[in-house]
PDB file of C-alpha atoms in Angstrom:
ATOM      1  CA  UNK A   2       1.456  28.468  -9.540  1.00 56.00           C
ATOM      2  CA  UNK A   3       0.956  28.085  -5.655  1.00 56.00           C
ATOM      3  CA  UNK A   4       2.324  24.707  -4.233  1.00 55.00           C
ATOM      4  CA  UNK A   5      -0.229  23.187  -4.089  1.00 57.00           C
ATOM      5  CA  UNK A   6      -1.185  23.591  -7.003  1.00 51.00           C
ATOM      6  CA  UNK A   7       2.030  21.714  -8.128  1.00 49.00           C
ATOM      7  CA  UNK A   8       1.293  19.062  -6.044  1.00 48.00           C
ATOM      8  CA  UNK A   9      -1.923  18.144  -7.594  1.00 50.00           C
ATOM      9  CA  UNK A  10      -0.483  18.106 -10.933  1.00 47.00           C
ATOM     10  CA  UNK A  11       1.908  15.941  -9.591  1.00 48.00           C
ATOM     11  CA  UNK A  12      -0.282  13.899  -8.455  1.00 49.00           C
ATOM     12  CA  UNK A  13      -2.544  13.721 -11.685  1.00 48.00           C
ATOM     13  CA  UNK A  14       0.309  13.065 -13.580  1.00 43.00           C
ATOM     14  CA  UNK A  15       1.644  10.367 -11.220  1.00 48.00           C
ATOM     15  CA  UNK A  16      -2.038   8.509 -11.205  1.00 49.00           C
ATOM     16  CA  UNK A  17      -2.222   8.634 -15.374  1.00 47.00           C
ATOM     17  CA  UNK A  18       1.319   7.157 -15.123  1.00 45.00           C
ATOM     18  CA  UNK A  19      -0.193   4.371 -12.408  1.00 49.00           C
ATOM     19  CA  UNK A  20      -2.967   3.186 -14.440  1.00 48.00           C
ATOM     20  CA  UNK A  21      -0.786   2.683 -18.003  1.00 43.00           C
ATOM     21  CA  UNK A  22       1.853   1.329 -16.186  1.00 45.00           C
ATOM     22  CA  UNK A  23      -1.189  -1.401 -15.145  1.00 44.00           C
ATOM     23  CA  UNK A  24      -3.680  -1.160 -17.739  1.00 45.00           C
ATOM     24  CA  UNK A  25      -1.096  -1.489 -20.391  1.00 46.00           C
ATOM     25  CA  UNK A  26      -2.094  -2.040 -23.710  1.00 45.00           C
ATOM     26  CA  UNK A  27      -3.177  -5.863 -23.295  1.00 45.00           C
ATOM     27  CA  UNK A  28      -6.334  -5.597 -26.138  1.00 53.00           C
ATOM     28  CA  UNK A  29      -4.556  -8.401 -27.778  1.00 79.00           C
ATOM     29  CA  UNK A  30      -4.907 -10.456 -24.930  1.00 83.00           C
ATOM     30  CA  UNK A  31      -8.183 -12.856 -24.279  1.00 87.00           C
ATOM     31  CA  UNK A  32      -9.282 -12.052 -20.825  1.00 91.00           C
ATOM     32  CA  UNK A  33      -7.534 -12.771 -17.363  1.00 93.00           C
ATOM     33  CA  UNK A  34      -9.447 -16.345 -16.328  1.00 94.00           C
ATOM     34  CA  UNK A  35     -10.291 -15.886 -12.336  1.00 97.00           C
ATOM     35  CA  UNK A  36     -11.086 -18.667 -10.303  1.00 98.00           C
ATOM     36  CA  UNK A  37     -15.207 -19.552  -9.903  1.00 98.00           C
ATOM     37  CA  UNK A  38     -15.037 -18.321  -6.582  1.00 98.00           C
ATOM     38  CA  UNK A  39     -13.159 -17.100  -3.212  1.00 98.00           C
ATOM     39  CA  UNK A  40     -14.667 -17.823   0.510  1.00 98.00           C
ATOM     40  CA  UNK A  41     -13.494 -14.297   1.931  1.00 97.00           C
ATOM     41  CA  UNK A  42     -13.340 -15.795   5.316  1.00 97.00           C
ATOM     42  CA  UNK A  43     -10.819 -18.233   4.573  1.00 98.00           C
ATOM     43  CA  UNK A  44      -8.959 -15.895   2.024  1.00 98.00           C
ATOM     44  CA  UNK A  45      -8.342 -13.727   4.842  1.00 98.00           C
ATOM     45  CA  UNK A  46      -4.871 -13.409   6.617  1.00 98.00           C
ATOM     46  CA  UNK A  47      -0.973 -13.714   5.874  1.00 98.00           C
ATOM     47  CA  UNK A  48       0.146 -14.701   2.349  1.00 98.00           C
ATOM     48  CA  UNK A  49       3.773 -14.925   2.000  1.00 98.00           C
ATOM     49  CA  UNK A  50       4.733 -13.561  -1.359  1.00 98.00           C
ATOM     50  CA  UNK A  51       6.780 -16.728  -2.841  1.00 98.00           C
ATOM     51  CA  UNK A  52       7.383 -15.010  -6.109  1.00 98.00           C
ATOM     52  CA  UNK A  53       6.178 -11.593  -8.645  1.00 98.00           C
ATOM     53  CA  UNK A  54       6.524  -9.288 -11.343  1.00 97.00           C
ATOM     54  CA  UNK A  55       7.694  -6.686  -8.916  1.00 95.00           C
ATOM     55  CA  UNK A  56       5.855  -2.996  -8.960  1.00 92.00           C
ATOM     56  CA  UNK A  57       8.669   0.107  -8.567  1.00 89.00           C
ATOM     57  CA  UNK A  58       8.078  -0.343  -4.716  1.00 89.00           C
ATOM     58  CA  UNK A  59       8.785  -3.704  -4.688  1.00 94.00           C
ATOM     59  CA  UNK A  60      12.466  -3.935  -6.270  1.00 91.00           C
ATOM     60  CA  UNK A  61      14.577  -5.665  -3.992  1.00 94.00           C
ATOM     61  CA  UNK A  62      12.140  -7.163  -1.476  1.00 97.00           C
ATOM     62  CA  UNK A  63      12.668 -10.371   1.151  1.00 98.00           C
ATOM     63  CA  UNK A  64      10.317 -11.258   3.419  1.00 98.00           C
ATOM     64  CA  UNK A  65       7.171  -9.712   1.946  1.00 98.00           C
ATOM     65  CA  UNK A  66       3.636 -10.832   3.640  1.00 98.00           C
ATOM     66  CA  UNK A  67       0.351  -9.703   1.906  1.00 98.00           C
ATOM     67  CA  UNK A  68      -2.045  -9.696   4.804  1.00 98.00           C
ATOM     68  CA  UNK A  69      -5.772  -9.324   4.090  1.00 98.00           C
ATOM     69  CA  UNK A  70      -8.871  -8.416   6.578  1.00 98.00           C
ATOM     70  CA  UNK A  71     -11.950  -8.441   5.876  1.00 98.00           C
ATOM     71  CA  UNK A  72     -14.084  -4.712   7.228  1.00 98.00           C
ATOM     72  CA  UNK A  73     -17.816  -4.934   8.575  1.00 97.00           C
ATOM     73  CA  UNK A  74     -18.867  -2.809   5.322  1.00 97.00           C
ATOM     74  CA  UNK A  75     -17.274  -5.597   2.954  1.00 96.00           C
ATOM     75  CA  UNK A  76     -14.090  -4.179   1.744  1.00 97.00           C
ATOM     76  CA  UNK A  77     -10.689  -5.593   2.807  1.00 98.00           C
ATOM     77  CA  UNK A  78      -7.900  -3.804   4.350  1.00 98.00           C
ATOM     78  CA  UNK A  79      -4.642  -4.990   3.242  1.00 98.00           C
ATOM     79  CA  UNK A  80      -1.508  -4.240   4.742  1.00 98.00           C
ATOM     80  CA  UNK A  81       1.731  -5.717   2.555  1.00 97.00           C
ATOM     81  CA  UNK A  82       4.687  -5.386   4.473  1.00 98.00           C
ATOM     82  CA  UNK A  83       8.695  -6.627   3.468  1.00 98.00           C
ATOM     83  CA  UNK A  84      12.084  -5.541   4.368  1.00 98.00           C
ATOM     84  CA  UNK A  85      14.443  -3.679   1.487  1.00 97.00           C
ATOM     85  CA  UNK A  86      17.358  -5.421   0.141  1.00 96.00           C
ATOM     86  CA  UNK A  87      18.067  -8.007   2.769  1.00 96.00           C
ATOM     87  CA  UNK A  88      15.813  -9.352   5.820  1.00 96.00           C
ATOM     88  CA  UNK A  89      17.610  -7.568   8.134  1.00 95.00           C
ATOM     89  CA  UNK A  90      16.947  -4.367   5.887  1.00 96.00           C
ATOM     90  CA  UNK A  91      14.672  -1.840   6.009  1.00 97.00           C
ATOM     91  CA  UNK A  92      10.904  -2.877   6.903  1.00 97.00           C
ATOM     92  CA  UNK A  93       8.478  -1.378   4.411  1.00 97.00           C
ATOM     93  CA  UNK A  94       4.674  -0.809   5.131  1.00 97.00           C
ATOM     94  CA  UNK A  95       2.131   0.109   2.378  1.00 96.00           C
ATOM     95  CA  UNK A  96      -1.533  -0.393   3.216  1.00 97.00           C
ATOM     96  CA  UNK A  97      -4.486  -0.339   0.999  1.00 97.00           C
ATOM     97  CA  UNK A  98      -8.011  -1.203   0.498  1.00 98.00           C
ATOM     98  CA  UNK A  99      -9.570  -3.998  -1.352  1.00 98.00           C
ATOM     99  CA  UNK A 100     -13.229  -3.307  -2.848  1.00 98.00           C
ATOM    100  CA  UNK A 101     -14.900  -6.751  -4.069  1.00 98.00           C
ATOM    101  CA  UNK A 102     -16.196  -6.433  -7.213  1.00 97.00           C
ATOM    102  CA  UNK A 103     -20.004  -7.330  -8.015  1.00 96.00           C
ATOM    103  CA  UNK A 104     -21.187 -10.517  -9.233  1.00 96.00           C
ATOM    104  CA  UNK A 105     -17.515 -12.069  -9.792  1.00 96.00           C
ATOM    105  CA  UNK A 106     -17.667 -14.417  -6.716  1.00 97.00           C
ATOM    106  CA  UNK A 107     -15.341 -12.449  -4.742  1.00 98.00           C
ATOM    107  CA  UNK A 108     -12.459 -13.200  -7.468  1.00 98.00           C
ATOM    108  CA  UNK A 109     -12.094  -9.780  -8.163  1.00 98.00           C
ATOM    109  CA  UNK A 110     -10.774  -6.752  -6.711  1.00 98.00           C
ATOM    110  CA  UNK A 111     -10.315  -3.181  -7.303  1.00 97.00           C
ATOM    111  CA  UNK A 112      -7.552  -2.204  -5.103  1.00 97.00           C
ATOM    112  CA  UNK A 113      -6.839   1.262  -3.800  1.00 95.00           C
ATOM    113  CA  UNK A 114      -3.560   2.455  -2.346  1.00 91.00           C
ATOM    114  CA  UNK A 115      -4.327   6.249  -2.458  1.00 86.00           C
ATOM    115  CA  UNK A 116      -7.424   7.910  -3.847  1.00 87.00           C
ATOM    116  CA  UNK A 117      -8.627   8.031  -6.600  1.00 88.00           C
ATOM    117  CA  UNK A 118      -6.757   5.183  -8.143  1.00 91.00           C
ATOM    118  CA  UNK A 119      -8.012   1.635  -7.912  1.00 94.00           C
ATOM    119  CA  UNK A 120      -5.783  -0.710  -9.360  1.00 93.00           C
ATOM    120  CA  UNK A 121      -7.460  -4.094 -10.643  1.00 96.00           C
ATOM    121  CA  UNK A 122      -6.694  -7.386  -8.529  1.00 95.00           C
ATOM    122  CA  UNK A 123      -7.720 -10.852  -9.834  1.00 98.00           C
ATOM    123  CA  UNK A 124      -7.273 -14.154  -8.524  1.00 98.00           C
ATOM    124  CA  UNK A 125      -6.619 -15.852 -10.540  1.00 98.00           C
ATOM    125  CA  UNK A 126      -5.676 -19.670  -9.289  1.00 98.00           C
ATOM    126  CA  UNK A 127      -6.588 -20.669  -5.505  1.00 98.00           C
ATOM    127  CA  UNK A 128      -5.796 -24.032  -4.388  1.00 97.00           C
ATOM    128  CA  UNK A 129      -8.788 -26.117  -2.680  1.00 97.00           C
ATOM    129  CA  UNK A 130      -6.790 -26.170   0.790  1.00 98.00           C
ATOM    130  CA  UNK A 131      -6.307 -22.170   0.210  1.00 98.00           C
ATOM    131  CA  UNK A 132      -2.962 -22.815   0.829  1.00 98.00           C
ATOM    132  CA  UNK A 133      -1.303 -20.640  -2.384  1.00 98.00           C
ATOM    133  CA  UNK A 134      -2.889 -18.389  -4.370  1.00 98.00           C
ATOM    134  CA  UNK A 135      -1.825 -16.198  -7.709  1.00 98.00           C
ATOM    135  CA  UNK A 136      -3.134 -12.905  -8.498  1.00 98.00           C
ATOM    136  CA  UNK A 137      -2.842 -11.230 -11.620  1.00 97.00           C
ATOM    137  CA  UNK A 138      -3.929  -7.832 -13.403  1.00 95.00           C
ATOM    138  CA  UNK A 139      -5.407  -7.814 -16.534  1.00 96.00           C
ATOM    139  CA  UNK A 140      -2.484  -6.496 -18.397  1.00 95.00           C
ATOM    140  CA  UNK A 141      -0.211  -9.259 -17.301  1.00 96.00           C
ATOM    141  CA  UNK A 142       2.490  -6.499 -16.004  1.00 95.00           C
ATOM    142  CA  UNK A 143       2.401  -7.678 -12.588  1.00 96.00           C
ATOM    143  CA  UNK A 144       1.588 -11.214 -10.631  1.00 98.00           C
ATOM    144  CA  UNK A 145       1.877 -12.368  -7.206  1.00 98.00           C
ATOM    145  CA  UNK A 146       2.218 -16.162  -6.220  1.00 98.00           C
ATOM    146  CA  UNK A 147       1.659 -15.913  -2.798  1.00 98.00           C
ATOM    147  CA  UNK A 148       1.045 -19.041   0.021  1.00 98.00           C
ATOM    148  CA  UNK A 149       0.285 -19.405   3.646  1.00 98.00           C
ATOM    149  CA  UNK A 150       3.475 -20.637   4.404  1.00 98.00           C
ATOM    150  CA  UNK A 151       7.311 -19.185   3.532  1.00 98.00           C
ATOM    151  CA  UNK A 152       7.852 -21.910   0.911  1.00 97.00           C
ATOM    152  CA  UNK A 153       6.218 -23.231  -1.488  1.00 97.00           C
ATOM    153  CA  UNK A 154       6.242 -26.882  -3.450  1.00 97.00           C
ATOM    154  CA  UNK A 155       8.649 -26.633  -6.408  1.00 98.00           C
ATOM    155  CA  UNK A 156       6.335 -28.657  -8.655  1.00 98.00           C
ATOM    156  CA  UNK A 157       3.628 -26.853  -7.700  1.00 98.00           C
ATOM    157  CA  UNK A 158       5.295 -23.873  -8.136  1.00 98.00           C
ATOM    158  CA  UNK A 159       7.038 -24.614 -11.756  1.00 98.00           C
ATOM    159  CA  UNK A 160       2.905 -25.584 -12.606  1.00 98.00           C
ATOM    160  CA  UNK A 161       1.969 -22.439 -11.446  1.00 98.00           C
ATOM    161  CA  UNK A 162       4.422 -21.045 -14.074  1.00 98.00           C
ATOM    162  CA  UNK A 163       3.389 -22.809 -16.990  1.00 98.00           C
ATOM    163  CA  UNK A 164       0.089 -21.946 -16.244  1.00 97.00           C
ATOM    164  CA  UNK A 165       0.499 -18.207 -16.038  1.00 97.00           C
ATOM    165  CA  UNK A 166       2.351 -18.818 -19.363  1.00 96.00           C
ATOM    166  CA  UNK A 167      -0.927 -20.115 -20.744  1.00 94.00           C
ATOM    167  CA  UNK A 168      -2.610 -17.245 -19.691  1.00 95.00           C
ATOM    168  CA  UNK A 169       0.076 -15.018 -21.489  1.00 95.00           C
ATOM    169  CA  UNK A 170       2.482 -13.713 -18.645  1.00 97.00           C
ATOM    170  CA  UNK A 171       6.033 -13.707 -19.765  1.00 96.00           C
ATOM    171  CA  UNK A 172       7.221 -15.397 -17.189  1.00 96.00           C
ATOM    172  CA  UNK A 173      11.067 -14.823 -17.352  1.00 97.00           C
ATOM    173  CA  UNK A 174       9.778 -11.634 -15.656  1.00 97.00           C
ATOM    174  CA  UNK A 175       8.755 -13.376 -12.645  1.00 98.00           C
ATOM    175  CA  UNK A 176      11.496 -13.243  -9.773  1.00 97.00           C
ATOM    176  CA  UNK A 177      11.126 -15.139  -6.760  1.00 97.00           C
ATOM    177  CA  UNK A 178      10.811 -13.597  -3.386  1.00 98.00           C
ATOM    178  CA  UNK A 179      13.693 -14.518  -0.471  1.00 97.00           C
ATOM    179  CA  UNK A 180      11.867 -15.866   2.530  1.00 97.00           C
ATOM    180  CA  UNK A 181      14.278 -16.279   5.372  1.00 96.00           C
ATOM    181  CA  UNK A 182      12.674 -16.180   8.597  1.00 90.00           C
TER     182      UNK A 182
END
């Protein structure tokens, strides 16, 4: 086999791998409950990851920022930045691109960080001020509690948690995010 040839299978290999890792098998579970809707415009900007059920990339993160913008043709580009191990550690940079899915009110995403994987993206609680958010994948593998500013409200936070317990995350998973800026 030529190289590149090897490279494609490693790459078909590595996408089936991506979408059990978040597909899971979650056909016990009711359906992920997004929220009725999501302005874009004011959805739009920095998002300071407060807390997650971290993907392999995101082991050991401080600092991370999910920043969204919406493109002429609709889709979002989304650039989610944090530095390794410490905040004076390495900065990491992974961009993607968000594709709003029909007739859900702009609550969910398919989200692609190379082709041809999208992964799914649902938001799934948005406060009224749009100051936090949570977003969640069907399979309850991963979350992201995210809010406009580095801190968040510790009641509003431990609500958050119970109600991500409600919607079956095991939330022991969830680690929160050091924001030291």
């Amino acid at each position: 086999m030529s190289m590149g040839t090897n490279f494609i299978i490693r790459m078909i290999l590595l996408a089936g791998l991506l979408v059990v890792l978040t597909t899971g098998c979650a056909t016990n579970l009711p359906p992920l409950e997004t929220v009725p809707e999501v302005d874009l415009e004011r959805y739009m900007g920095d998002w300071y990851v407060i807390a997650f059920i971290p993907a392999f990339i995101e082991k050991r993160a401080t600092n991370a920022i999910e920043n969204y913008v919406l493109r002429e043709d609709g889709d979002v580009d989304i650039t989610y930045t944090f530095f390794k191990d410490s905040p004076d550690g390495e900065r990491k940079e992974y961009n993607a691109r968000g594709f709003i899915q029909e007739n859900t009110n702009n609550a969910e995403w398919k989200v692609q960080f190379f082709w041809p994987i999208r992964f799914p993206f649902h938001v799934i609680e948005l406060d009224e001020e749009y100051s936090y958010t949570v977003v969640g994948l069907p399979s309850r593998k991963y979350v992201w509690i995210m809010a406009r500013e580095p801190q968040i409200d510790q009641q509003v936070y431990m609500n958050i948690l119970q109600r991500l317990e409600g919607q079956g995350y095991e939330i022991e998973q969830i680690q929160t995010v050091q924001q030291e800026w």
